């Protein structure tokens, strides 16, 4: 099976590439903006015609789209998430390869949900951030393209390679810093937020399963359990050996008088939990890696950082 992976150098893409390369039946080609891609191509500026010619030459059976941006202004997010996906869809429509498209969406497309609820694929999306809007627009382009396509709405990915600028990356860095400086007290804000964490390697397994399946439409990829950020701090402290106090900042300013930074500026409010029954029933997929293992991997990388 020939697979074209777009965005192989990103956080999710690297793990998807590893998973696909482990399958001896897969012949993988990576397309991206970096020098280490098999083919250099910028989806946000490249033409559908140029990508179509490449698709006709390589003739993949599956195209996996992991490309995109999580940060930046609205214009950049639209360019890298929505316009880029439009280029992929139009190129596949023009191409004679007939490839299946596996597109990675995100839980920010849903927006806020009631506390205690599990968000199913039939929920009406109401994104509360520019990022969520740009990703929802991309997913809608895929769903309305007429292609053989599936959208995996990934909830909060965690595990090795977690970006240092992400919420859990910042948390691990803060813990490393206080332990290195001998200051036992960790001061954090927004610990009441609850998110559905799923290991990035389990996400890669879901992509692999989706590539081999005939399922179409939207499928949630998560653990099916919301975890309070306060619990995440506790588990991370245990694996890190942090024995100091954790002081939760309840006012509108963090220590030092700076403005409070929301731990999850995704526009999804204080609660998010996935209904993952479709992933089980349609893909035969279940998460395998527990949160403690994921956090231990994050801490290992943070602790080795100079």
C-alpha positions as a printed NumPy array, in Angstrom:
array([[  0.   ,   0.   ,   0.   ],
       [  1.44 ,   3.352,  -1.045],
       [  0.793,   6.079,   1.499],
       [  1.504,   9.778,   1.066],
       [  1.952,  11.412,   4.468],
       [  1.577,  15.185,   4.598],
       [  3.035,  16.87 ,   7.681],
       [  5.378,  14.078,   8.706],
       [  7.618,  16.48 ,  10.648],
       [  4.917,  17.681,  13.039],
       [  4.108,  16.427,  16.52 ],
       [  1.444,  13.976,  15.346],
       [  3.007,  13.361,  11.937],
       [  6.283,  12.016,  13.33 ],
       [  4.456,   9.331,  15.288],
       [  2.171,   8.511,  12.377],
       [  5.249,   8.081,  10.177],
       [  6.833,   5.724,  12.718],
       [  3.667,   3.649,  12.887],
       [  3.27 ,   3.392,   9.127],
       [  6.956,   2.576,   8.589],
       [  6.584,  -0.316,  11.039],
       [  4.08 ,  -1.918,   8.665],
       [  6.067,  -3.839,   6.022],
       [  3.088,  -3.605,   3.659],
       [  3.277,   0.205,   3.564],
       [  5.419,   2.151,   1.119],
       [  5.616,   5.633,   2.644],
       [  6.354,   8.968,   0.981],
       [  6.577,  12.104,   3.135],
       [  5.584,  15.482,   1.723],
       [  6.251,  18.692,   3.631],
       [  7.99 ,  22.052,   3.904],
       [ 11.142,  20.762,   5.622],
       [ 14.395,  19.722,   3.985],
       [ 14.061,  16.188,   5.348],
       [ 10.772,  15.535,   3.534],
       [ 10.907,  13.173,   0.569],
       [  9.182,  15.894,  -1.447],
       [  9.213,  19.588,  -0.518],
       [  5.84 ,  21.252,  -0.975],
       [  4.093,  24.051,   0.926],
       [  0.36 ,  23.38 ,   0.975],
       [ -0.462,  26.926,   2.055],
       [  1.093,  28.441,  -1.085],
       [  1.417,  25.58 ,  -3.576],
       [ -1.12 ,  25.141,  -6.345],
       [ -3.552,  22.209,  -6.567],
       [ -2.276,  21.595, -10.093],
       [  1.282,  20.997,  -8.927],
       [  0.136,  18.617,  -6.201],
       [ -2.14 ,  16.824,  -8.672],
       [  0.798,  16.125, -10.963],
       [  2.722,  14.661,  -8.041],
       [ -0.243,  12.483,  -7.012],
       [ -0.566,  11.163, -10.558],
       [  3.139,  10.325, -10.586],
       [  3.283,   8.598,  -7.188],
       [ -0.255,   7.153,  -7.34 ],
       [ -0.792,   6.597,  -3.592],
       [ -3.654,   4.471,  -2.323],
       [ -3.97 ,   6.582,   0.839],
       [ -3.189,  10.21 ,   1.627],
       [ -2.823,  11.108,   5.326],
       [ -3.056,  14.806,   6.151],
       [ -1.314,  15.652,   9.441],
       [ -0.288,  19.152,   8.32 ],
       [ -1.436,  22.317,  10.052],
       [ -0.712,  25.013,  12.606],
       [ -1.874,  25.238,  16.206],
       [ -0.681,  28.758,  16.97 ],
       [ -0.63 ,  32.114,  15.247],
       [ -3.078,  34.76 ,  14.136],
       [ -6.35 ,  34.022,  12.388],
       [ -4.859,  34.651,   8.948],
       [ -2.012,  32.185,   9.482],
       [ -4.348,  29.561,  10.946],
       [ -6.714,  29.815,   7.994],
       [ -3.811,  29.581,   5.538],
       [ -2.104,  26.6  ,   7.13 ],
       [ -5.215,  24.683,   8.23 ],
       [ -8.074,  25.563,   5.892],
       [ -6.442,  26.652,   2.629],
       [ -3.915,  23.823,   2.856],
       [ -6.694,  21.253,   3.251],
       [ -8.602,  22.794,   0.349],
       [ -5.488,  22.261,  -1.788],
       [ -5.331,  18.584,  -0.771],
       [ -9.017,  17.992,  -1.537],
       [ -8.935,  19.754,  -4.896],
       [ -5.776,  17.906,  -5.911],
       [ -7.318,  14.543,  -5.045],
       [-10.459,  15.401,  -7.009],
       [ -8.366,  16.268, -10.069],
       [ -6.025,  13.3  ,  -9.748],
       [ -6.656,   9.916, -11.25 ],
       [ -5.091,   8.097,  -8.276],
       [ -8.404,   7.583,  -6.43 ],
       [ -6.647,   7.723,  -3.069],
       [ -8.45 ,   7.511,   0.242],
       [ -7.981,  10.591,   2.474],
       [ -7.374,  10.348,   6.218],
       [ -7.574,  13.861,   7.667],
       [ -6.612,  14.752,  11.237],
       [ -9.089,  17.135,  12.813],
       [ -9.214,  18.154,  16.462],
       [-11.56 ,  18.412,  19.426],
       [-11.385,  22.226,  19.31 ],
       [-13.811,  21.959,  16.391],
       [-16.555,  21.053,  18.869],
       [-16.04 ,  23.986,  21.228],
       [-17.447,  24.039,  24.791],
       [-19.538,  21.147,  26.091],
       [-21.592,  20.664,  29.276],
       [-19.705,  19.318,  32.28 ],
       [-20.169,  15.586,  32.665],
       [-21.129,  15.02 ,  29.028],
       [-19.381,  12.922,  26.391],
       [-19.159,  14.571,  22.986],
       [-20.25 ,  12.35 ,  20.126],
       [-19.65 ,  12.802,  16.434],
       [-23.232,  14.007,  15.972],
       [-22.676,  17.039,  18.228],
       [-23.158,  20.4  ,  16.514],
       [-19.684,  22.023,  16.319],
       [-19.434,  25.448,  17.945],
       [-15.7  ,  26.261,  18.017],
       [-14.726,  28.967,  20.47 ],
       [-11.321,  29.935,  19.061],
       [ -9.819,  30.944,  15.708],
       [ -7.886,  27.679,  15.73 ],
       [-11.065,  25.644,  16.183],
       [-12.807,  27.593,  13.422],
       [ -9.935,  27.023,  10.977],
       [ -9.849,  23.293,  11.752],
       [-13.628,  22.923,  11.493],
       [-13.603,  24.639,   8.104],
       [-10.918,  22.201,   6.975],
       [-12.903,  19.192,   8.18 ],
       [-16.05 ,  20.447,   6.461],
       [-14.102,  20.76 ,   3.207],
       [-13.027,  17.126,   3.543],
       [-16.518,  15.903,   4.426],
       [-18.084,  17.792,   1.528],
       [-15.432,  16.868,  -1.019],
       [-17.082,  13.713,  -2.336],
       [-13.831,  11.837,  -1.74 ],
       [-13.367,   8.532,   0.047],
       [-12.438,  10.312,   3.264],
       [-12.473,  10.088,   7.046],
       [-11.863,  12.828,   9.631],
       [-10.28 ,  11.766,  12.922],
       [-11.162,  14.355,  15.574],
       [ -8.245,  14.016,  17.972],
       [ -8.801,  15.181,  21.535],
       [ -5.831,  16.287,  23.71 ],
       [ -2.72 ,  14.425,  22.477],
       [  0.001,  13.736,  25.021],
       [  3.233,  11.763,  25.165],
       [  6.763,  11.848,  23.741],
       [  7.544,  14.869,  21.608],
       [  4.939,  17.074,  23.285],
       [  5.799,  20.651,  22.208],
       [  7.306,  22.788,  24.951],
       [  4.817,  25.554,  24.12 ],
       [  1.789,  23.31 ,  24.671],
       [ -0.092,  23.3  ,  28.007],
       [  1.511,  20.074,  29.267],
       [  4.867,  21.049,  27.813],
       [  4.768,  24.29 ,  29.803],
       [  3.702,  22.393,  32.904],
       [  6.632,  19.966,  32.661],
       [  9.033,  22.843,  32.058],
       [  7.706,  24.713,  35.108],
       [  8.189,  21.627,  37.268],
       [ 11.706,  21.077,  35.934],
       [ 12.605,  24.684,  36.663],
       [ 11.425,  24.713,  40.281],
       [ 13.144,  21.4  ,  40.988],
       [ 16.378,  22.582,  39.4  ],
       [ 16.312,  25.81 ,  41.396],
       [ 15.504,  24.025,  44.64 ],
       [ 12.249,  25.942,  45.015],
       [  9.761,  23.309,  46.134],
       [  6.587,  25.309,  45.552],
       [  4.96 ,  25.144,  42.133],
       [  2.512,  27.958,  41.34 ],
       [ -0.035,  27.181,  38.639],
       [ -3.328,  28.505,  37.346],
       [ -6.404,  26.873,  35.84 ],
       [ -6.064,  23.446,  37.441],
       [ -9.82 ,  22.878,  37.42 ],
       [ -9.848,  22.476,  33.628],
       [-10.644,  18.921,  32.509],
       [ -9.554,  17.435,  29.2  ],
       [ -9.622,  14.05 ,  27.479],
       [ -5.973,  13.045,  27.042],
       [ -4.918,  10.434,  24.484],
       [ -1.369,   9.238,  23.868],
       [  0.087,  10.352,  20.557],
       [  1.164,   6.787,  19.781],
       [ -2.44 ,   5.653,  20.163],
       [ -3.411,   8.442,  17.758],
       [ -0.9  ,   7.02 ,  15.268],
       [ -2.494,   3.584,  15.666],
       [ -5.883,   5.137,  14.916],
       [ -4.529,   6.714,  11.726],
       [ -3.128,   3.361,  10.639],
       [ -6.476,   1.68 ,  11.314],
       [ -8.354,   4.413,   9.444],
       [ -6.062,   4.049,   6.443],
       [ -6.93 ,   0.35 ,   6.213],
       [-10.645,   0.716,   6.887],
       [-13.589,   1.743,   4.706],
       [-15.079,   4.012,   7.39 ],
       [-16.041,   7.516,   6.33 ],
       [-17.263,  10.665,   8.082],
       [-16.077,  11.787,  11.523],
       [-14.592,   9.531,  14.215],
       [-13.49 ,  10.773,  17.637],
       [-10.078,   9.705,  18.922],
       [ -9.677,  10.101,  22.682],
       [ -9.537,   8.135,  25.913],
       [-13.208,   8.583,  26.754],
       [-12.33 ,  10.041,  30.16 ],
       [-11.933,  13.652,  31.214],
       [ -9.051,  14.271,  33.62 ],
       [ -8.702,  17.353,  35.791],
       [ -5.461,  19.234,  35.228],
       [ -4.895,  19.096,  38.981],
       [ -4.697,  15.288,  38.682],
       [ -2.259,  15.624,  35.781],
       [  0.006,  17.767,  37.98 ],
       [ -0.166,  15.152,  40.724],
       [  0.767,  12.287,  38.392],
       [  3.532,  14.295,  36.739],
       [  4.9  ,  15.213,  40.177],
       [  4.95 ,  11.554,  41.158],
       [  6.879,  10.417,  38.094],
       [  9.231,  13.407,  38.395],
       [  9.859,  12.963,  42.105],
       [  8.581,  16.455,  42.897],
       [  7.823,  16.586,  46.615],
       [  7.091,  20.295,  46.96 ],
       [  3.728,  21.968,  47.371],
       [  1.496,  22.884,  44.444],
       [ -0.134,  26.257,  44.929],
       [ -3.153,  26.873,  42.72 ],
       [ -3.579,  30.49 ,  41.684],
       [ -7.248,  31.365,  41.997],
       [ -7.01 ,  35.078,  41.252],
       [ -6.623,  36.718,  37.85 ],
       [ -2.842,  37.019,  38.011],
       [ -0.051,  34.545,  38.267],
       [  2.885,  34.899,  40.564],
       [  4.99 ,  37.901,  39.68 ],
       [  2.028,  40.056,  38.722],
       [  1.808,  38.855,  35.12 ],
       [ -1.508,  38.158,  33.437],
       [ -2.993,  34.711,  33.864],
       [ -2.444,  32.435,  30.862],
       [ -5.274,  29.92 ,  30.286],
       [ -3.823,  26.397,  30.405],
       [ -5.965,  25.4  ,  27.435],
       [ -6.626,  28.41 ,  25.191],
       [ -8.581,  26.213,  22.752],
       [-11.973,  27.789,  23.306],
       [-13.414,  24.584,  24.741],
       [-14.188,  25.817,  28.239],
       [-13.589,  23.899,  31.473],
       [-14.695,  20.434,  30.307],
       [-14.196,  18.134,  27.35 ],
       [-14.634,  14.388,  27.053],
       [-14.923,  12.216,  23.962],
       [-17.477,   9.58 ,  23.16 ],
       [-15.171,   7.023,  21.527],
       [-17.64 ,   4.252,  20.722],
       [-17.414,   4.932,  16.976],
       [-13.644,   4.403,  17.016],
       [-14.18 ,   1.056,  18.684],
       [-17.032,  -0.06 ,  16.439],
       [-15.868,   1.339,  13.089],
       [-12.073,   1.132,  13.366],
       [-11.567,  -1.591,  15.956],
       [ -9.483,   0.918,  17.901],
       [ -9.081,   1.434,  21.637],
       [ -6.482,   3.48 ,  23.521],
       [ -3.751,   1.323,  25.051],
       [ -1.31 ,   3.705,  26.734],
       [ -2.235,   5.146,  30.114],
       [ -1.799,   8.763,  31.159],
       [  0.991,   7.994,  33.627],
       [  3.156,   6.456,  30.898],
       [  2.484,   9.421,  28.626],
       [  3.436,  11.902,  31.347],
       [  6.548,   9.912,  32.244],
       [  7.713,  10.293,  28.639],
       [  7.044,  14.037,  28.717],
       [  9.006,  14.337,  31.947],
       [ 11.932,  12.316,  30.613],
       [ 12.324,  14.779,  27.747],
       [ 11.877,  17.823,  30.002],
       [ 14.381,  16.535,  32.562],
       [ 17.023,  16.066,  29.844],
       [ 16.56 ,  19.609,  28.576],
       [ 19.382,  21.995,  29.49 ]])
